[in-house]
């Protein structure tokens, strides 16, 4: 049986990558750790509006965090190492690892990342595209 999707319409050509990206997002959205916010910051410079992703990464140092772009995906990883020398009477804060992935649209640029007060903020921007109108010549036979 063939799977019917939103993008299987004959009027939507070349959207296979978007469909695969939506599948990846739906699989990655299940884990709620670490919590995050996404906000739009009005433009005040040469770029368009800035999109800021803020993750709550309390207890992680700069060296334990990694931010990278892999095949149009923003990947944030956190790795904490268990301190074997400590003896806990109660352990409510676990040393844990995480990976949070955001699928990026074509043309999105990463402006930078900052870590402050347990919050990792990553700023992204999508430059305003040029409107291109191209006339297609119709041939006769």
Short mmCIF file of N, CA, C and O in Angstrom, two decimals, residues 2-3 16 38 54 68 89 100 111 140:
data_model
loop_
_atom_site.label_atom_id
_atom_site.label_comp_id
_atom_site.label_asym_id
_atom_site.label_seq_id
_atom_site.Cartn_x
_atom_site.Cartn_y
_atom_site.Cartn_z
N UNK A 2 0.61 2.18 -0.86
CA UNK A 2 1.40 3.40 -0.97
C UNK A 2 0.94 4.41 0.07
O UNK A 2 -0.27 4.61 0.26
N UNK A 3 1.89 5.05 0.71
CA UNK A 3 1.59 6.05 1.73
C UNK A 3 1.27 7.38 1.05
O UNK A 3 2.05 7.91 0.29
N UNK A 16 10.27 16.72 -2.05
CA UNK A 16 10.66 15.50 -1.35
C UNK A 16 11.51 15.80 -0.12
O UNK A 16 11.35 15.18 0.93
N UNK A 38 11.88 29.76 21.46
CA UNK A 38 12.22 30.32 20.17
C UNK A 38 11.50 31.65 20.07
O UNK A 38 10.28 31.71 20.27
N UNK A 54 16.79 29.71 22.58
CA UNK A 54 17.41 29.73 23.90
C UNK A 54 17.12 28.40 24.59
O UNK A 54 15.96 28.01 24.73
N UNK A 68 26.66 22.93 16.12
CA UNK A 68 27.15 22.74 14.75
C UNK A 68 25.98 22.71 13.78
O UNK A 68 24.83 22.54 14.17
N UNK A 89 24.56 12.24 49.13
CA UNK A 89 23.57 11.78 50.09
C UNK A 89 22.19 11.76 49.43
O UNK A 89 21.35 10.93 49.76
N UNK A 100 19.83 18.17 20.75
CA UNK A 100 18.62 18.86 20.29
C UNK A 100 18.89 19.29 18.84
O UNK A 100 19.93 19.89 18.56
N UNK A 111 24.21 33.51 13.27
CA UNK A 111 24.97 34.71 13.62
C UNK A 111 25.95 34.45 14.75
O UNK A 111 27.02 35.03 14.80
N UNK A 140 7.19 27.71 -30.71
CA UNK A 140 6.16 27.10 -31.55
C UNK A 140 6.82 26.10 -32.48
O UNK A 140 7.98 26.25 -32.85
#
